[in-house]
Amino acid sequence: MRVALFITCVNDTLFPGTGKAVVSLLRRLGCDVDFPAAQTCCGQMHVNTGYRTEGVRLARHFTEVFAGYDAVVAPSGSCAAMVREQYPKLARPGSKGAAAIAEVVPKVYELSEFLIDVLKVEDVGAYFPHRVTYHPTCHSLRGLRLGDRPTRLLQHVRGLELVPLPEAEECCGFGGTFAVKNPAVSAAMGADKTRSILDTGAEVLCAADNSCLMHIGGTLSRQKTGVRTMHLAEILASTEEAQ
Amino acid sequence: MSATFLGMPGNFPKNAEKAVQNSQLRFNLRKATHTIRGKRASVVGELPDWQELRAAGKAIKDHTLRNLDRYLVQMEEAVTRAGGTVHWARDAAEANRIVADLVKATGETEVVKVKSMATQEINLNDALAAEGITAYETDLAELIVQLGDDFPSHILVPAIHRNRSEIREIFLEKMPKVPDNLTDDPPALAEAARLHLRERFLKSKVAISGANFMVAETGTLVVLESEGNGRMCLTLPRTLISVVGIEKLLPSWRDLEVFLQLLPRSSTGERMNPYTSMWTGAVEGQDFHLVLLDNGRTDVLADEVGRQALRCIRCSACLNVCPVYERAGGHAYGSVYPGPIGAILTPQLRGMGSDLDASLPYASSLCGACYEVCPVAIDIPEVLVDLRAKAPHAAAERAGMKVAGWIFNDHTRLAKAQRVATRLRKLVPKRLPGPLSAWTDTRDIPDIPEESFRDWWERNERA
Ligand code: SF4
């Protein structure tokens, strides 16, 4: 299976470790992973902030780059949701763009979906001896409906103790440019989220979206809590040898 | 009653910032919304066919909106046949004038009102006051808002931002004949309001109402409420004037059945609401007038994406789950429609000419909780994003987005930009300047890595 990694612009630029983790995880599970170098950004920031023209251009670019693959895997619930939910609304019905989108969209998977629905694995052979809590980010939860896929994967990780997060389904307050446009509300939401996290006594907060983790992690770090944030891929890629 | 919401200064982020600092307000809101949220979830969970009901509600509303012209005429004919009089109001000014003239024709100077968002939207009370007519709110929460010279802050519980000791103070100060030893016990407060209102009901000759639904086939209006004040208003006075938005229409009684299930469960978290009043035309000894209000609704109907907002049945479920509403409070939205539905309805009805209205489509993190609970499946995030594309953008933001778009358009540019960032990584200050300072006020920024993923891949895989 020819699997393309869609790293996403945020991961590419700020969290390359997540990309490396996806590559090593997928290879360990026998996939032939490619990274189409021409990829850039899904266009979510532009579309969601009201810059549709730029967003449409980026969507077109995305469909061109990923046209020939069997599957496209993105370690981001929010970018996968952008492609799956919003792309079909960006092109005029019946247009060439709409056809290209219809072709690519069904092949785009968020990482945990790809592992469970396509590769059919729940135990990815990971080892991570820490107390972890999981935050289902809004786009993973209500956009992609990932359900318990991520936590099923985490439950199979050896050594890992998964503790439930109170008010898990509450938005963390990131929301892309929302965090900058409505800073007071965003910060208040972030503070409530970190309080819930601290209540669990977990050492690590895990999620399938680095952008939300950047906001929550930035808040945790400013509060000097000592709780780390890690992307799901990094925990799943971790093995006994790597520890 | 305080002046209209229209022309409220400021913008959503600024209003919200003030509200966030008010810890009493945050506490009141959190408690109230979480309680009703839980109740809603449990009664909705009881119905195995909730999603089908929701789809039916959506389909009925869409069908009605598509054929609104036809059903409105049918409604007018049915009401007229039943002895009522129908008036058409293009905008707020027209509606206010119609109502004021109708009241003046009765020779009365006082009217009682049962909660109606449409009359709040057009600011009827102030318009009547200008004509020497006093309007008395009879819904408990509306009464609290009116006596407190305040704005409503929630669709269902307009005084949600007040706690009971604040309410006690408002009553002591503003309610004539209130006992001095009034406690802040809810039953005591309710009893004081009841005695106060009873007198009004018995004295009043004119009442003004809204409606939750109108049934076109028979010309029937329907009001759902919990306190019984609606029933008093609708039956006691000699003249009844109902001001209703044109989107409240349903074709038939069969359609109503769906909404009588959807609304109470979504709204108060009850299986059925305590009082459902229905009236068709004029009953004996009563004069009935129906004012059909447009006030921007036809423009909303013309918008392909935005028109779904007209499906709204004002249940307030979206407010109660919205994390932004919970922190910002209802007043921050500067409209009688706060929360997620307000963020899409208000800028559509009023346009985005003011700072406040242009900021409303951004008053959301797009978390999607509102869409999930909406009983008529309004995709609020979709409309928000669509409105953002139509909103005016600041020049600096536009320039920034253009540059970002240009960089993202070509991966070699992206790679170059990443390398520049990497080279400057040690120079990035802990506190960022300009609009980005909003980030670093409360959050640390991540360290910029030594190497982007694409450079790492290039080095390892292509070598
Ligand atoms: S938008 Fe939906 S959830 Fe919100 S008030 Fe209207 S009907 Fe209720």
XYZ file of C-alpha atoms in Angstrom, chain B residues 9-307:
299
model
C -20.692 50.064 21.237
C -17.639 47.843 21.394
C -17.061 44.454 19.863
C -17.384 40.900 21.023
C -13.797 40.316 22.206
C -13.804 43.497 24.290
C -17.230 42.827 25.792
C -16.217 39.254 26.531
C -12.988 40.289 28.197
C -14.941 42.323 30.729
C -17.362 39.485 31.352
C -14.568 36.947 31.830
C -13.170 39.050 34.673
C -16.514 38.995 36.481
C -16.155 35.831 38.528
C -19.677 36.027 39.954
C -21.090 36.111 36.436
C -18.929 33.199 35.356
C -20.039 31.204 38.362
C -23.758 31.950 37.771
C -23.537 31.067 34.110
C -21.558 27.924 34.563
C -23.912 26.600 37.188
C -27.052 27.399 35.229
C -25.888 26.162 31.845
C -24.374 22.957 33.197
C -27.538 22.083 35.110
C -29.823 22.507 32.130
C -27.291 20.874 29.823
C -27.387 17.748 31.961
C -31.187 17.713 32.038
C -31.383 18.087 28.285
C -28.918 15.311 27.669
C -30.842 12.877 29.840
C -34.309 13.522 28.355
C -32.948 13.517 24.824
C -31.180 10.264 25.587
C -34.543 8.694 26.412
C -35.749 8.957 22.839
C -34.306 6.286 20.582
C -35.521 8.169 17.501
C -34.101 11.572 18.431
C -31.943 11.796 15.304
C -34.952 10.958 13.103
C -37.044 13.565 14.898
C -34.264 16.064 14.401
C -34.071 15.256 10.710
C -37.855 15.615 10.460
C -37.727 18.989 12.187
C -35.076 20.153 9.764
C -36.958 18.865 6.726
C -40.274 20.439 7.756
C -38.652 23.811 8.368
C -36.739 23.682 5.093
C -39.862 22.810 3.183
C -41.781 25.642 4.841
C -39.026 28.162 4.159
C -38.839 27.132 0.518
C -42.574 27.760 0.179
C -42.840 30.566 2.678
C -44.734 32.932 0.356
C -47.461 30.383 -0.199
C -47.822 29.395 3.470
C -47.842 33.001 4.644
C -50.745 33.799 2.399
C -52.507 30.665 3.621
C -51.900 31.816 7.191
C -53.300 35.261 6.478
C -56.424 33.798 4.921
C -57.005 31.417 7.798
C -56.545 34.100 10.469
C -58.848 36.486 8.637
C -61.462 33.785 8.217
C -61.300 33.196 11.968
C -62.021 36.834 12.691
C -58.479 38.123 13.261
C -56.652 40.896 11.445
C -53.260 40.367 9.839
C -50.705 43.163 9.471
C -47.461 42.933 7.528
C -44.379 44.682 8.872
C -41.324 45.070 6.697
C -39.052 46.314 9.471
C -38.888 47.277 13.134
C -40.196 50.805 12.621
C -43.207 49.557 10.704
C -44.014 46.881 13.275
C -43.688 49.290 16.169
C -45.956 51.791 14.498
C -48.614 49.185 13.777
C -48.612 47.974 17.391
C -48.598 51.503 18.861
C -51.541 52.512 16.676
C -53.462 49.394 17.656
C -52.920 50.073 21.346
C -53.799 53.738 20.996
C -57.031 52.790 19.247
C -58.104 50.943 22.417
C -57.557 54.076 24.499
C -55.366 52.151 26.952
C -51.955 53.304 28.185
C -50.774 50.038 29.760
C -50.180 46.657 28.169
C -49.024 43.300 29.521
C -46.570 41.222 27.570
C -45.747 37.574 27.464
C -42.151 36.931 26.585
C -41.537 37.569 22.961
C -38.140 37.782 21.330
C -39.545 39.419 18.229
C -40.708 42.443 20.215
C -37.328 42.575 21.967
C -35.668 42.448 18.569
C -37.607 45.496 17.365
C -37.387 47.183 20.756
C -41.127 47.574 21.015
C -41.184 48.607 24.679
C -39.202 51.774 24.024
C -41.264 52.580 20.953
C -44.440 52.245 23.031
C -42.967 54.334 25.836
C -42.352 57.103 23.330
C -46.100 57.058 22.644
C -46.975 57.206 26.321
C -47.729 53.500 26.618
C -46.160 51.401 29.363
C -45.457 47.748 28.600
C -45.170 45.337 31.514
C -43.254 42.094 31.098
C -44.961 39.166 32.805
C -42.418 36.397 32.369
C -40.497 36.134 35.633
C -37.080 36.414 34.060
C -38.201 39.196 31.725
C -39.677 40.997 34.704
C -36.347 40.807 36.526
C -34.585 42.189 33.465
C -37.159 44.956 33.061
C -37.148 46.004 36.710
C -33.359 45.902 36.792
C -33.207 48.194 33.765
C -31.064 45.545 32.190
C -30.645 43.590 28.958
C -31.728 39.971 28.516
C -28.754 37.601 28.277
C -30.256 34.241 27.382
C -33.046 33.113 25.063
C -34.940 31.084 27.607
C -33.712 32.532 30.882
C -33.123 36.200 30.090
C -31.953 36.863 33.664
C -29.555 33.915 33.759
C -26.744 36.319 34.631
C -28.445 37.259 37.920
C -28.363 35.204 41.097
C -31.094 35.201 43.689
C -29.599 37.766 46.026
C -29.275 40.195 43.137
C -32.903 39.467 42.232
C -34.014 40.141 45.800
C -32.327 43.522 45.695
C -33.956 44.431 42.392
C -37.378 43.466 43.774
C -36.906 45.441 46.982
C -35.887 48.489 45.095
C -38.259 48.437 42.136
C -41.362 46.453 42.991
C -44.148 48.414 44.649
C -45.728 46.775 47.705
C -43.015 44.193 48.115
C -42.649 42.949 51.732
C -39.600 44.436 53.491
C -38.676 41.066 54.930
C -38.392 39.455 51.486
C -35.766 36.713 51.552
C -33.758 35.440 48.628
C -35.482 32.081 48.854
C -36.702 31.163 45.334
C -40.308 30.430 46.467
C -40.443 33.771 48.301
C -39.158 35.605 45.235
C -41.605 33.794 42.981
C -44.502 34.606 45.325
C -43.606 38.300 45.358
C -43.535 38.315 41.558
C -46.823 36.425 41.417
C -48.677 38.923 43.584
C -47.173 41.774 41.635
C -48.179 40.257 38.298
C -51.662 39.113 39.327
C -52.690 42.723 39.770
C -51.399 43.581 36.328
C -53.209 40.711 34.627
C -56.533 41.621 36.181
C -56.197 45.277 35.279
C -54.913 45.002 31.742
C -57.118 45.327 28.706
C -54.403 44.863 26.087
C -51.798 42.120 25.775
C -48.887 41.628 23.434
C -47.463 38.216 22.725
C -45.080 36.409 20.468
C -45.532 32.837 19.288
C -43.397 29.752 19.123
C -45.231 28.434 16.085
C -47.954 29.380 13.638
C -49.930 26.684 11.848
C -50.811 27.805 8.350
C -53.629 25.337 7.632
C -55.824 26.689 10.431
C -54.209 30.038 11.259
C -53.436 28.880 14.787
C -50.760 30.426 17.005
C -48.942 28.383 19.624
C -47.094 29.510 22.739
C -45.144 27.160 25.007
C -44.276 28.378 28.484
C -43.718 27.254 32.043
C -45.207 29.844 34.359
C -48.801 30.277 33.231
C -48.297 33.983 32.653
C -48.684 33.370 28.960
C -52.083 31.823 29.435
C -53.142 34.814 31.575
C -51.974 37.286 28.928
C -53.604 35.393 26.112
C -56.999 34.949 27.710
C -57.721 37.844 30.095
C -57.253 41.016 28.036
C -59.767 42.286 25.509
C -57.253 42.993 22.768
C -54.482 40.590 21.872
C -51.681 41.629 19.536
C -49.191 38.956 18.485
C -45.931 39.966 16.862
C -44.355 37.002 15.114
C -41.392 36.537 12.806
C -42.423 35.151 9.431
C -40.145 32.130 9.875
C -42.221 30.712 12.736
C -44.644 29.137 10.328
C -45.453 25.433 10.003
C -47.736 24.043 7.315
C -49.930 21.741 9.391
C -50.825 20.299 12.772
C -49.027 17.100 11.884
C -45.832 19.104 11.583
C -46.426 20.698 14.946
C -46.288 17.298 16.606
C -42.591 16.983 15.774
C -41.771 20.332 17.326
C -43.783 19.761 20.459
C -41.342 16.937 21.105
C -38.190 18.713 19.994
C -38.663 22.024 21.756
C -39.293 21.236 25.443
C -36.599 18.570 25.566
C -34.014 20.836 23.945
C -35.027 23.889 25.818
C -35.890 23.215 29.454
C -34.862 19.584 29.487
C -38.462 18.530 30.102
C -40.476 15.892 28.301
C -43.325 18.344 28.003
C -43.654 21.987 28.920
C -46.208 22.925 31.597
C -48.394 25.258 29.491
C -49.153 25.040 25.791
C -51.620 27.681 24.609
C -53.136 27.752 21.157
C -55.517 30.253 19.664
C -57.086 30.714 16.288
C -58.325 34.122 15.267
C -60.529 36.097 17.621
C -62.395 34.415 20.460
C -65.635 35.902 21.689
C -65.237 39.306 23.219
C -61.635 39.558 22.119
C -59.956 41.420 19.317
C -57.037 39.653 17.702
C -54.244 41.144 15.592
C -51.317 39.307 14.093
C -48.285 41.348 13.043
C -46.089 39.336 10.686
C -42.554 40.621 11.019
C -39.893 40.464 8.329
C -37.132 42.768 9.639
C -34.341 41.248 7.552
C -35.639 37.695 7.373
C -36.264 37.713 3.624
C -32.633 38.730 3.106
C -31.504 35.826 5.259
C -33.746 33.541 3.238
C -31.988 34.658 0.083
C -28.627 33.432 1.389
C -27.987 29.821 0.439
C -25.812 28.921 3.418
C -27.129 31.374 5.988
C -30.826 30.644 5.516
